[in-house]
Tab-separated table of C-alpha atoms and ligand atoms in Angstrom:
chain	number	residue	atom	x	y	z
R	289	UNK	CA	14.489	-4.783	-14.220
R	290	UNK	CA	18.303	-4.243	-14.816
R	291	UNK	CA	20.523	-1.535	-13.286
R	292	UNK	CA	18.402	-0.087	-10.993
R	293	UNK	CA	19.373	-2.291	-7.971
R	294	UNK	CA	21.571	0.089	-6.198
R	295	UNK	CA	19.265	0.006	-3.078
R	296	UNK	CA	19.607	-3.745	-2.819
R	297	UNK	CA	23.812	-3.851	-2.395
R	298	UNK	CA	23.714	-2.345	0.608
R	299	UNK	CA	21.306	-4.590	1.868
R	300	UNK	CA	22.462	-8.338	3.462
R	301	UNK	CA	21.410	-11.094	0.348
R	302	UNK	CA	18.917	-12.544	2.294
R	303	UNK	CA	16.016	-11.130	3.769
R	304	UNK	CA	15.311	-11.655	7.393
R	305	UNK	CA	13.210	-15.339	7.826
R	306	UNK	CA	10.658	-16.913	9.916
R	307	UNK	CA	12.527	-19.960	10.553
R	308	UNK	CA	11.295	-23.192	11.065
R	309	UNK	CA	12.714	-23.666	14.977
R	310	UNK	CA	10.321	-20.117	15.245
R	311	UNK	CA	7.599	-21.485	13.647
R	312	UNK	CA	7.542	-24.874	15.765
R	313	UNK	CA	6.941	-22.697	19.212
R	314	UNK	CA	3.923	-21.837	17.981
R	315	UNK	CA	1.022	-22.566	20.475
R	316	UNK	CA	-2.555	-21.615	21.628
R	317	UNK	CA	-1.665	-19.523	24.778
R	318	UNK	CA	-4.015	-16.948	27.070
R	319	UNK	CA	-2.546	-14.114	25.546
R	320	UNK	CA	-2.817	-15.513	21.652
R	321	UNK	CA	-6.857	-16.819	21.610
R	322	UNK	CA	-9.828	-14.595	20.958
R	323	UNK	CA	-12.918	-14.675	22.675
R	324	UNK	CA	-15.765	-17.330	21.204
R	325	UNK	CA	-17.378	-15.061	18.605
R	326	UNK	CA	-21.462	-14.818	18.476
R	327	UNK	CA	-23.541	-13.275	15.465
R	328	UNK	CA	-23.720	-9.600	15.109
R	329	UNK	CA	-27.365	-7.883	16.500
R	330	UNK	CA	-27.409	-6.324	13.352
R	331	UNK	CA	-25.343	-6.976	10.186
R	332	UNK	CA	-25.086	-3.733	7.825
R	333	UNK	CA	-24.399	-5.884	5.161
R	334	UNK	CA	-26.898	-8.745	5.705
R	335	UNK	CA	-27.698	-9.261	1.853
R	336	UNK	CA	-23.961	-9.513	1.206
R	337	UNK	CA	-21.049	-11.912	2.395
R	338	UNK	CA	-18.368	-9.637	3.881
R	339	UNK	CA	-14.827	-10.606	4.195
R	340	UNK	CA	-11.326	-9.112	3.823
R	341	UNK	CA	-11.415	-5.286	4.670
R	342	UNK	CA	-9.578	-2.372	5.149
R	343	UNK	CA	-9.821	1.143	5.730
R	344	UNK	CA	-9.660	4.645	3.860
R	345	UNK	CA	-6.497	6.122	5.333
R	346	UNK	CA	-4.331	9.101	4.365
R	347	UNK	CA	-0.591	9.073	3.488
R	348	UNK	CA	0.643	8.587	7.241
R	349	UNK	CA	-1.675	5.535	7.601
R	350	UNK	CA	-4.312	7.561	9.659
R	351	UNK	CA	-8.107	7.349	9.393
R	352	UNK	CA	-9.086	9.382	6.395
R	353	UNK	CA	-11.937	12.031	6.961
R	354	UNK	CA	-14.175	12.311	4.133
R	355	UNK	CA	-16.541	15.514	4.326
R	356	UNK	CA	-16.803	13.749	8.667
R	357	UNK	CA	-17.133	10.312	7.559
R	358	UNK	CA	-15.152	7.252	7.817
R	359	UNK	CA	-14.570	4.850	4.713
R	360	UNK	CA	-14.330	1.099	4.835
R	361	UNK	CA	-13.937	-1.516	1.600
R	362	UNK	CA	-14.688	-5.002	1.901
R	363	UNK	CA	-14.583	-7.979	-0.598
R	364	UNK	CA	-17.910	-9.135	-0.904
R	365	UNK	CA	-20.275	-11.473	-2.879
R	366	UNK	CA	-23.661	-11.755	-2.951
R	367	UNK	CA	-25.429	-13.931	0.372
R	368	UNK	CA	-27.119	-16.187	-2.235
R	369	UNK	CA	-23.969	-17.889	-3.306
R	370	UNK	CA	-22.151	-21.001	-1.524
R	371	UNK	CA	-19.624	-18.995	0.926
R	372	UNK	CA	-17.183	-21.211	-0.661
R	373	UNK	CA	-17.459	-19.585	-3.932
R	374	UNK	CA	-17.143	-16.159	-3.439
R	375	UNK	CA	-13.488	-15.665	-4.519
R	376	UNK	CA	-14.694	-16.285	-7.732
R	377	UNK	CA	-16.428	-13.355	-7.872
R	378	UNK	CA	-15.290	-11.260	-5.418
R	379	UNK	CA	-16.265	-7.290	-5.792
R	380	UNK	CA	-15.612	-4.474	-4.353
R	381	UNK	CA	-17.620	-2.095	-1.870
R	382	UNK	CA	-17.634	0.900	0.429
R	383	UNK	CA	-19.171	1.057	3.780
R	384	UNK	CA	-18.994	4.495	5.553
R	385	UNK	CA	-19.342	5.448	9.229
R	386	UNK	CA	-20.030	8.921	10.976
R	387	UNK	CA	-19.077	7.490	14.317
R	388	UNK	CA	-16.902	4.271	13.428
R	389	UNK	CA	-19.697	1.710	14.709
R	390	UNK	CA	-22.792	2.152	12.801
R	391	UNK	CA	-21.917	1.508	9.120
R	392	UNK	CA	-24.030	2.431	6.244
R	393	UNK	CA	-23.965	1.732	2.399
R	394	UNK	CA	-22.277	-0.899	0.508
R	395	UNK	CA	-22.342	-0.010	-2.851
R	396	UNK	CA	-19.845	-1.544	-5.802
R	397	UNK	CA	-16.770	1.578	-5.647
R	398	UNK	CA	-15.669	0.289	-9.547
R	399	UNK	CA	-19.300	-0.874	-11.028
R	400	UNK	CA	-17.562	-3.690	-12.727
R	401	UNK	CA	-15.542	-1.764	-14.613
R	402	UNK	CA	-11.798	-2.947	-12.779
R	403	UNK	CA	-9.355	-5.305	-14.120
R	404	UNK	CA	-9.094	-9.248	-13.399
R	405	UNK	CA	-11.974	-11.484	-13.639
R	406	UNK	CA	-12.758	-10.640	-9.669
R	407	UNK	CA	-10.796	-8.207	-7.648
R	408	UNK	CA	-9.006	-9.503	-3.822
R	409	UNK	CA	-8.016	-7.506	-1.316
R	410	UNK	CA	-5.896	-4.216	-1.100
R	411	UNK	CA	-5.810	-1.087	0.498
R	412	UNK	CA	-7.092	2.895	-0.358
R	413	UNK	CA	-5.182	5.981	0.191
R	414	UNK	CA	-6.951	9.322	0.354
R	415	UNK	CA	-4.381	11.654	-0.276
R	416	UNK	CA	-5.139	15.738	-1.029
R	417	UNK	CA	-8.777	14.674	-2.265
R	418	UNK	CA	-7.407	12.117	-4.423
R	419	UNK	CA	-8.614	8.536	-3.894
R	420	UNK	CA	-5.815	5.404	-4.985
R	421	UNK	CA	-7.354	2.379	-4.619
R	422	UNK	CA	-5.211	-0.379	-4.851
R	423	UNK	CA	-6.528	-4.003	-5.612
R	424	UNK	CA	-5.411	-7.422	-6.621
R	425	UNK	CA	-6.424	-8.100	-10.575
R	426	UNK	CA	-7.150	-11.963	-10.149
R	427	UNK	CA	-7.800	-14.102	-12.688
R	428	UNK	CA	-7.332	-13.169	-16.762
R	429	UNK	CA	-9.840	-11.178	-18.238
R	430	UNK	CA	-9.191	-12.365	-21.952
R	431	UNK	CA	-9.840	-15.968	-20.705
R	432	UNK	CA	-12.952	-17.645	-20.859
R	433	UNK	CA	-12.354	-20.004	-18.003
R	434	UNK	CA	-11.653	-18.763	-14.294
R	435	UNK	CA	-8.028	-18.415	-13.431
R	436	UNK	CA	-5.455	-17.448	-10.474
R	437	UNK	CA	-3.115	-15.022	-11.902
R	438	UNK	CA	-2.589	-11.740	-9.974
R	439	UNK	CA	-1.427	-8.583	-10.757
R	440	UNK	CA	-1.482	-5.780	-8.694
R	441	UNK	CA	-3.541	-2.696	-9.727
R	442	UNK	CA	-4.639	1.024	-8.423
R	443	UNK	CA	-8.200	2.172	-9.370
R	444	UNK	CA	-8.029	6.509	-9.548
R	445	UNK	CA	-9.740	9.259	-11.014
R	446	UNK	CA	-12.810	9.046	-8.859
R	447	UNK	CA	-13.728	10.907	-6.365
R	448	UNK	CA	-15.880	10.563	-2.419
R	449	UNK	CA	-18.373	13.409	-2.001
R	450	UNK	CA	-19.522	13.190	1.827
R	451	UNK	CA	-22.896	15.035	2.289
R	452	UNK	CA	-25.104	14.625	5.424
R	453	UNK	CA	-27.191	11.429	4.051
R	454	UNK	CA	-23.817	9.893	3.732
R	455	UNK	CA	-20.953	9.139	1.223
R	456	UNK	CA	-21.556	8.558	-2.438
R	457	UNK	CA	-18.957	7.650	-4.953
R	458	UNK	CA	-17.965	9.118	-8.697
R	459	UNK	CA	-16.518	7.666	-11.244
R	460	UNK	CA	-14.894	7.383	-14.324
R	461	UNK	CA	-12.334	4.826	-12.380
R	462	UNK	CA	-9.087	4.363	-14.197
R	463	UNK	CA	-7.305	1.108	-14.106
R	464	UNK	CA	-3.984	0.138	-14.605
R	465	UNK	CA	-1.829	-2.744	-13.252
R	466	UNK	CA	1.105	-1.706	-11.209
R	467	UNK	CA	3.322	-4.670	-10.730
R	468	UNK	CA	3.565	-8.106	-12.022
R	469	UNK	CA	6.341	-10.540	-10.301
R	470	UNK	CA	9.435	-10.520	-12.254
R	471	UNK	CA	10.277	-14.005	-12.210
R	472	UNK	CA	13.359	-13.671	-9.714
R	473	UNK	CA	12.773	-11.793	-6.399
R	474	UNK	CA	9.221	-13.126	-6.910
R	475	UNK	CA	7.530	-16.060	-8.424
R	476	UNK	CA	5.419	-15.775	-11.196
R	477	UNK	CA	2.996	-18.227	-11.555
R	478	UNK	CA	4.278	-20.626	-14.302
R	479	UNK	CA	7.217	-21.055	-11.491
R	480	UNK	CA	5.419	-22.108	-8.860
R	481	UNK	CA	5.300	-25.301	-7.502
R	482	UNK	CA	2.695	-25.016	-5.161
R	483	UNK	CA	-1.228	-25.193	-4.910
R	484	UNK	CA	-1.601	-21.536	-5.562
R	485	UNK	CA	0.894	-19.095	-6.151
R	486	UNK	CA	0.937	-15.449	-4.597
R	487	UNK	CA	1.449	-12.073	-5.885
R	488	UNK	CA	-1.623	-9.788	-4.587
R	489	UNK	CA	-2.800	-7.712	-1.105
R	490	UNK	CA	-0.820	-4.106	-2.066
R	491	UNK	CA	-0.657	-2.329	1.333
R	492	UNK	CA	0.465	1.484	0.742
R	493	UNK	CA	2.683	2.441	3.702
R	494	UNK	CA	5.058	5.698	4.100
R	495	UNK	CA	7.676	5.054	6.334
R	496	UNK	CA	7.689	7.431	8.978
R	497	UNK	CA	11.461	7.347	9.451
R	498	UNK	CA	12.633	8.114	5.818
R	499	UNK	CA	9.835	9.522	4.126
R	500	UNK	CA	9.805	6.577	1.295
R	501	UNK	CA	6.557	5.773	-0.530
R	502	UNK	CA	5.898	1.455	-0.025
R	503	UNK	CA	3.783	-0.753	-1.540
R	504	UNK	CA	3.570	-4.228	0.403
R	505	UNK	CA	2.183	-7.083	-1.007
R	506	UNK	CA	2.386	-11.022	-0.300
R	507	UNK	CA	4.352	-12.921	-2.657
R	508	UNK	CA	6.280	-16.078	-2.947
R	509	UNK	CA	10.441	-16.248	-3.332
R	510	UNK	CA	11.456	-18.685	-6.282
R	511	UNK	CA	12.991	-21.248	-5.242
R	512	UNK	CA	14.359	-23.800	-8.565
R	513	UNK	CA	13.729	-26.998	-8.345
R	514	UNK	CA	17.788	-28.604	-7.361
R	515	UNK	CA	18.324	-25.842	-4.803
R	516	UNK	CA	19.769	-26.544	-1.505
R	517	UNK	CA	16.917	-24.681	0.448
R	518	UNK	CA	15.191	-26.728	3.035
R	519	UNK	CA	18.214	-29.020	3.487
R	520	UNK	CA	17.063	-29.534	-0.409
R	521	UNK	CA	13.661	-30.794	0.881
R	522	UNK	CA	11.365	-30.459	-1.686
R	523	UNK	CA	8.321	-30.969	-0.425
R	524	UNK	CA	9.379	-27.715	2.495
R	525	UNK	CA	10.531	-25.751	-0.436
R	526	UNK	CA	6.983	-25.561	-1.892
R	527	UNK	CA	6.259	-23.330	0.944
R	528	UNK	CA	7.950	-20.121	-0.067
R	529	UNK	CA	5.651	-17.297	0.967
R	530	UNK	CA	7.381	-13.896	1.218
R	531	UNK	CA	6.731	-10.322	1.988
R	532	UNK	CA	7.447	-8.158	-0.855
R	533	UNK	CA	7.928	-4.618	-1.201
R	534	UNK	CA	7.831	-1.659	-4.211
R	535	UNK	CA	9.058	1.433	-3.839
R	536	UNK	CA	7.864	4.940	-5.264
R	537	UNK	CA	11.024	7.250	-5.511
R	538	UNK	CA	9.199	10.394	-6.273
R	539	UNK	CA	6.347	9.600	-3.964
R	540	UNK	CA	3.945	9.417	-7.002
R	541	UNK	CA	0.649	6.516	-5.737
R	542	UNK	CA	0.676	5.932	-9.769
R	543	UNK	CA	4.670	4.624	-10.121
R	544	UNK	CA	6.382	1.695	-8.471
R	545	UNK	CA	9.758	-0.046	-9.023
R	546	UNK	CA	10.061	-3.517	-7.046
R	547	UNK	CA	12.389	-4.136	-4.839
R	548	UNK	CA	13.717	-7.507	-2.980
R	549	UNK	CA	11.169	-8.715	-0.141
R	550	UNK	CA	11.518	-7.507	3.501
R	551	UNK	CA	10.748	-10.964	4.659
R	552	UNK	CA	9.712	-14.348	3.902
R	553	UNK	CA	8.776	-17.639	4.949
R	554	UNK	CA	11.349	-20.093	2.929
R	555	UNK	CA	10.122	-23.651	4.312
R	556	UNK	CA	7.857	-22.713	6.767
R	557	UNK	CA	4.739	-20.987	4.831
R	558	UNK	CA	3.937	-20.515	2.001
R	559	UNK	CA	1.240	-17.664	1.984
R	560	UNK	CA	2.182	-14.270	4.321
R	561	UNK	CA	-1.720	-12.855	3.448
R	562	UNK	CA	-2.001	-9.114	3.849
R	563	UNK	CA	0.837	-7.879	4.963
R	564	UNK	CA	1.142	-4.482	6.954
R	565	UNK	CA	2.674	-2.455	9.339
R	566	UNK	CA	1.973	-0.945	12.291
R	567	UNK	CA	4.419	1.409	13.852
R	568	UNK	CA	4.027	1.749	17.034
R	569	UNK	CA	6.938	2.985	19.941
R	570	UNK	CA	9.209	4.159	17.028
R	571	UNK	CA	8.879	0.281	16.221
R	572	UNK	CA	8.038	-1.652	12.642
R	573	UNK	CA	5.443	-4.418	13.539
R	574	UNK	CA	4.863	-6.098	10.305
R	575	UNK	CA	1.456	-8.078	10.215
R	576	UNK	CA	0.365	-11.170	8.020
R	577	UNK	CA	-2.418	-13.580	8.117
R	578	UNK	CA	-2.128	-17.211	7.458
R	579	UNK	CA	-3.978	-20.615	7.450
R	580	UNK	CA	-3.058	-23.917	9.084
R	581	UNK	CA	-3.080	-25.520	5.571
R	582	UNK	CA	-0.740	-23.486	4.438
R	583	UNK	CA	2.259	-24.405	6.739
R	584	UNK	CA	5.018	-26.618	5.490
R	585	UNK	CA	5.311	-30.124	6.609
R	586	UNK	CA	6.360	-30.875	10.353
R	587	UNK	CA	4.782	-27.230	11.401
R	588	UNK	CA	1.520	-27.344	13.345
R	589	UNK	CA	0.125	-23.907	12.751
R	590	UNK	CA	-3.258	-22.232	13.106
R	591	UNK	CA	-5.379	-19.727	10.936
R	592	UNK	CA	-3.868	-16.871	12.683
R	593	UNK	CA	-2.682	-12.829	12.762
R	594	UNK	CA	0.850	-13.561	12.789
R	595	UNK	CA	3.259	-10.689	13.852
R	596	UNK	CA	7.155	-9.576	13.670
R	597	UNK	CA	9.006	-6.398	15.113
R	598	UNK	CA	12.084	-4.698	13.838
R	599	UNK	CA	13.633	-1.426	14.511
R	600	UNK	CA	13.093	-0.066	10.727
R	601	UNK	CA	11.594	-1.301	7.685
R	602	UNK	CA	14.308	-3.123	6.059
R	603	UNK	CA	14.857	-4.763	9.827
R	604	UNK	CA	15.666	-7.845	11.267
R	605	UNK	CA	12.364	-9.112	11.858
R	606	UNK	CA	11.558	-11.170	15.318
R	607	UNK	CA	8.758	-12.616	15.905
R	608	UNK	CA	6.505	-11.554	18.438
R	609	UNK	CA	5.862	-13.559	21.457
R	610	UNK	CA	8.592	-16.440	20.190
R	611	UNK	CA	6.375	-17.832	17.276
R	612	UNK	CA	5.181	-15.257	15.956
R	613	UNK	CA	1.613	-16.058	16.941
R	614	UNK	CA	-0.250	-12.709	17.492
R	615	UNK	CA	-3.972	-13.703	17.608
R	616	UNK	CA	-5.555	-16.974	16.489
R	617	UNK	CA	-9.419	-18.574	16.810
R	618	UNK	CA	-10.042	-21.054	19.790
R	619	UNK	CA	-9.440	-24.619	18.987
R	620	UNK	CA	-13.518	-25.232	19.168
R	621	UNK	CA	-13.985	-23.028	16.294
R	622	UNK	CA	-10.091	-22.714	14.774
R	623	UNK	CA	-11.661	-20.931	11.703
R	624	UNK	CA	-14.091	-18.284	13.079
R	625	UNK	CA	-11.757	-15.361	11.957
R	626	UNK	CA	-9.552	-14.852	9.174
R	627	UNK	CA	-7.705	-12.134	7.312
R	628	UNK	CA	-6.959	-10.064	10.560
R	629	UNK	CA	-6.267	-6.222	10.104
R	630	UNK	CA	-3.909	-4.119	12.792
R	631	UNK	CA	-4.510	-0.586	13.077
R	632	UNK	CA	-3.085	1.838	16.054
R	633	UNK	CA	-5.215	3.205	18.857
R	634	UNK	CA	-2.680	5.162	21.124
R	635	UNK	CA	-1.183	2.475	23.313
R	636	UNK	CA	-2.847	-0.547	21.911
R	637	UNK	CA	-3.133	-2.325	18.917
R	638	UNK	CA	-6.476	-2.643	17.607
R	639	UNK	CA	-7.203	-5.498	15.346
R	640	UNK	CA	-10.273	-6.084	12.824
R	641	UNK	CA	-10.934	-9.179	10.832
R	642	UNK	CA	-14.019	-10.865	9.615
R	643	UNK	CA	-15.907	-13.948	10.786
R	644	UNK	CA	-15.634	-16.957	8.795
R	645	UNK	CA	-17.151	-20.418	10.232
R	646	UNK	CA	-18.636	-20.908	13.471
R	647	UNK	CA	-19.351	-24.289	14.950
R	648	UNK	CA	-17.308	-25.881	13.132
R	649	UNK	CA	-13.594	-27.927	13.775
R	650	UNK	CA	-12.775	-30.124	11.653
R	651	UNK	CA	-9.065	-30.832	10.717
R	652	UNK	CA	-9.325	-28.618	7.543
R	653	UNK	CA	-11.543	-25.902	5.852
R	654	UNK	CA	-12.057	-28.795	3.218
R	655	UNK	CA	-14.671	-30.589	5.754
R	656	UNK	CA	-17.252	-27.431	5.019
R	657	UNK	CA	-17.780	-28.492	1.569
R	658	UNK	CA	-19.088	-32.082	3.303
R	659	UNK	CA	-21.972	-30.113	5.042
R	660	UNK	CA	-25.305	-29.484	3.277
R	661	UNK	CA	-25.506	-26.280	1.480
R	662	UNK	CA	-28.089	-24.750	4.256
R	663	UNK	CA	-25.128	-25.765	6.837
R	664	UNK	CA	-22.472	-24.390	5.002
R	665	UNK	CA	-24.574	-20.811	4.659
R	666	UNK	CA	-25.907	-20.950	8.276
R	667	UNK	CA	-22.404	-21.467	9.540
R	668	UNK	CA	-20.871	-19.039	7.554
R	669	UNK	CA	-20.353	-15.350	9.595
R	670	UNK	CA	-19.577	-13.543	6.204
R	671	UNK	CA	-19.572	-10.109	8.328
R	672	UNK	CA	-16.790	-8.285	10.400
R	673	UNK	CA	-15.523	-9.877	13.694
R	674	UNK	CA	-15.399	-7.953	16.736
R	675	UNK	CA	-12.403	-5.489	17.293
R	676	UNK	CA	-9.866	-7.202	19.182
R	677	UNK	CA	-7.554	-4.986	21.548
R	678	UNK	CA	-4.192	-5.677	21.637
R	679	UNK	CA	-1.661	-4.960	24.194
R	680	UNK	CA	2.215	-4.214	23.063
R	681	UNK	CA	5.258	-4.256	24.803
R	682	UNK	CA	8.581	-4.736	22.956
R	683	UNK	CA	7.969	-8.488	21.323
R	684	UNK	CA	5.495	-9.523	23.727
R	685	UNK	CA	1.498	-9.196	23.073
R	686	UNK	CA	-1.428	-9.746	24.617
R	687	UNK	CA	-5.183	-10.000	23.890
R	688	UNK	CA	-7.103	-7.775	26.379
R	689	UNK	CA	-10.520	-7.759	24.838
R	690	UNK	CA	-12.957	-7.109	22.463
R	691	UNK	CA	-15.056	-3.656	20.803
R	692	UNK	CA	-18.448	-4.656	18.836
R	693	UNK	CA	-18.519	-5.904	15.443
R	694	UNK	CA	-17.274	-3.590	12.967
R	695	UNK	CA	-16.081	-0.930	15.478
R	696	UNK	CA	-13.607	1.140	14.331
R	697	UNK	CA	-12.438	4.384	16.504
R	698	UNK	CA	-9.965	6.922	15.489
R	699	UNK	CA	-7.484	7.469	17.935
R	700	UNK	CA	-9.296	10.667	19.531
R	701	UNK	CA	-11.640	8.328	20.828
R	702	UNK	CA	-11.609	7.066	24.506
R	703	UNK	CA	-12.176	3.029	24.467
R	704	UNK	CA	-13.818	1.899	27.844
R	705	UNK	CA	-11.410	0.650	30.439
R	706	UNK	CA	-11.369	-3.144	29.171
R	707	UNK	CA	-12.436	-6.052	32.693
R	708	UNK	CA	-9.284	-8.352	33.145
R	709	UNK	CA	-9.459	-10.690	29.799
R	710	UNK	CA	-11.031	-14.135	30.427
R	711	UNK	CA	-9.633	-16.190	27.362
R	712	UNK	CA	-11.861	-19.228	26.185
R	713	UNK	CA	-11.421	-22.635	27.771
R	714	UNK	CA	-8.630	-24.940	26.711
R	715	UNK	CA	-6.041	-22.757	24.742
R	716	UNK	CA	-4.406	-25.480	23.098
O	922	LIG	C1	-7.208	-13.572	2.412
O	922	LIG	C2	-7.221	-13.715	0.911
O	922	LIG	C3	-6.435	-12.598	0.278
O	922	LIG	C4	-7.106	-12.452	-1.059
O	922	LIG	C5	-8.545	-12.788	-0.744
O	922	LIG	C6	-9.291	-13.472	-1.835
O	922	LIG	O1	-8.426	-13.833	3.016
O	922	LIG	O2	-6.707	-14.968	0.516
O	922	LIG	O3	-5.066	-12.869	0.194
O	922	LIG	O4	-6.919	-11.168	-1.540
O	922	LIG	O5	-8.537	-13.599	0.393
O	922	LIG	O6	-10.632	-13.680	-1.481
């Protein structure tokens, strides 16, 4: 990782920040809270718990087309298992769509042949027939007991074949890890200070502007014990979550050199989940999800999509609407949705996520584990949310209403005009 900085003189030393006086405006507001979310009619993927997802897209971030079908991938664990558990051995699977609301299949893309004890989330690029799918490596697989590391790795080689019955997948997958933190723009692990350290979530992204080929990802910043950060607050400076960023200089989805993070989160939070961007209006809106646990001490925040707008990539990040705050649960249910995914539909901003606990508000996501098992699984959504429209303009958002579960329609589509939005009772 020597000589091969020249990108980063020209950039300002520090990345652009959520600050903590940002952070602190954020409320529940009409504009901010989804709807009350009920059980799906029909869950394509009733034998499986369902939760972070993303979509097949091409090179420009566009719906990919395979053979007339769309392509979803989902983390997923079997519906037997404690909800709780299923990071620990989270898999893998495809879901494809002819029409973007019935979805059909759910079959294991890498058989159990990727890297990491259990894969986490990521992101696919179909690109000239070619599939790259990208995926955190968590946990060791030489050790015997479960672990957090994370590396981030690509899965390629195989191929879709769309027929009319649907979309079947072929292997021989290879693996190889991409990008491990190096210890100085990011944290490794053995650094970290905190309850779990980051380094997963690769989000391929071309920028539209300059051609260049990105990989995002959600990573911490070190920051040494000693350092002045925080007003030298120690207990703040465990929250270090960051926005980080590789670049491919020859466009190549197979070769990445890291660069310093387009954002982070220095004393205010310390995990920036899934980052992405939407550009929309010839604007960068950069996405993340995060929890209320997760904010640093003296910062009320919520399990939320939280949202920032610049006027390029390596921008000075605002937040939107103040805060930041972009969409968040209602404060009956603050943990019905989580891991929230933007994607563009003309003038709006559509946004999927999937549907975590329902009837449930206690002060932390630790209370579940209190409940009998049968509670824990009845409560559990374990499916995709309803789509949740989005209206942009500038730094300003606002939720205007929902699509069904799992809906996702290409731009060509028409939505139905959406009734004036009735957010829930009591926003805050
Ligand atoms: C967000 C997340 C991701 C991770 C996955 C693990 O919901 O924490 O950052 O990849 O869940 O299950």
């Amino acid at each position: 990782m020597t000589g091969e900085r020249d990108d980063d003189r020209r950039r300002p030393s520090q990345p652009p920040r959520w600050t903590r006086a940002q952070a602190a405006r954020i409320e529940r507001s009409a504009d901010t809270v989804a709807p009350v979310i009920e059980p799906p009619a029909a869950d394509p993927a009733a034998d499986l718990h369902v939760w972070d997802t993303w979509l097949l897209r091409n090179r420009h971030g566009e719906l990919a087309d395979v053979d007339g079908w769309r392509v979803l991938f989902s983390l997923t664990a079997p519906e037997k298992l404690l909800p709780g558990k299923r990071h620990d051995v989270a898999e893998i699977r495809f879901f494809y769509s002819r029409n973007g609301t019935d979805w059909h299949g759910g079959e294991t893309i890498f058989r159990g042949d990727a890297l990491g004890q259990r894969q986490w989330a990521g992101s696919a690029l179909y690109d000239g027939g070619e599939l790259y799918l990208y995926y955190t490596a968590a946990g060791d697989d030489a050790a015997d007991e479960l672990n957090y590391t994370q590396r981030i790795a690509v899965g390629h080689g195989g191929r879709f074949v769309g027929g009319e019955e649907g979309v079947r997948s072929e292997g021989p997958w290879t693996h190889e890890v991409l990008l491990e933190p190096d210890g100085e723009w990011y944290e490794t692990e053995s650094q970290s200070r905190a309850m779990i350290y980051t380094f997963r979530d690769p989000w391929f992204f071309t920028d539209p502007a300059t051609g260049q080929t990105c990989l995002l990802f959600e990573a911490n910043t070190p920051v040494p014990p000693g350092s002045d950060r925080c007003g030298g607050d120690g207990a703040q400076q465990e929250f270090n979550g960051s926005v980080g960023v590789a670049v491919s200089p020859s466009g190549d989805p197979l070769s990445w050199e890291l660069r310093p993070p387009l954002f982070d989160a220095v004393c205010v939070n310390q995990e920036l989940e899934r980052p992405h961007i939407v550009v929309h209006d010839g604007r960068y809106y950069l996405f993340v999800s995060s929890h209320m646990h997760t904010f640093a001490p003296g910062i009320r925040g919520y399990d939320g999509l939280y949202g920032f707008v610049a006027d390029s990539l390596r921008g000075e990040y605002e937040p939107l609407n103040g805060s930041g705050l972009v969409v968040t649960n209602p404060a009956s249910v603050p943990y019905q949705a989580y891991s929230w995914i933007a994607f563009p539909h003309r003038e709006e901003i559509l946004v999927g996520s999937f549907y975590n606990y329902r009837e449930y508000a206690g002060e932390s996501l630790d209370g579940i584990a209190d409940l009998s098992e049968a509670e824990q699984r009845r409560r559990f959504g374990g499916t995709l949310s309803p789509t949740i429209r989005v209206a942009v303009d500038g730094d300003r958002t606002r939720i205007t209403g929902t699509l069904a579960h799992w809906d996702v329609p290409t731009p060509a589509e028409d939505l139905p005009d959406s009734p004036e939005y009735v957010p829930p009772e009591g926003t805050d």
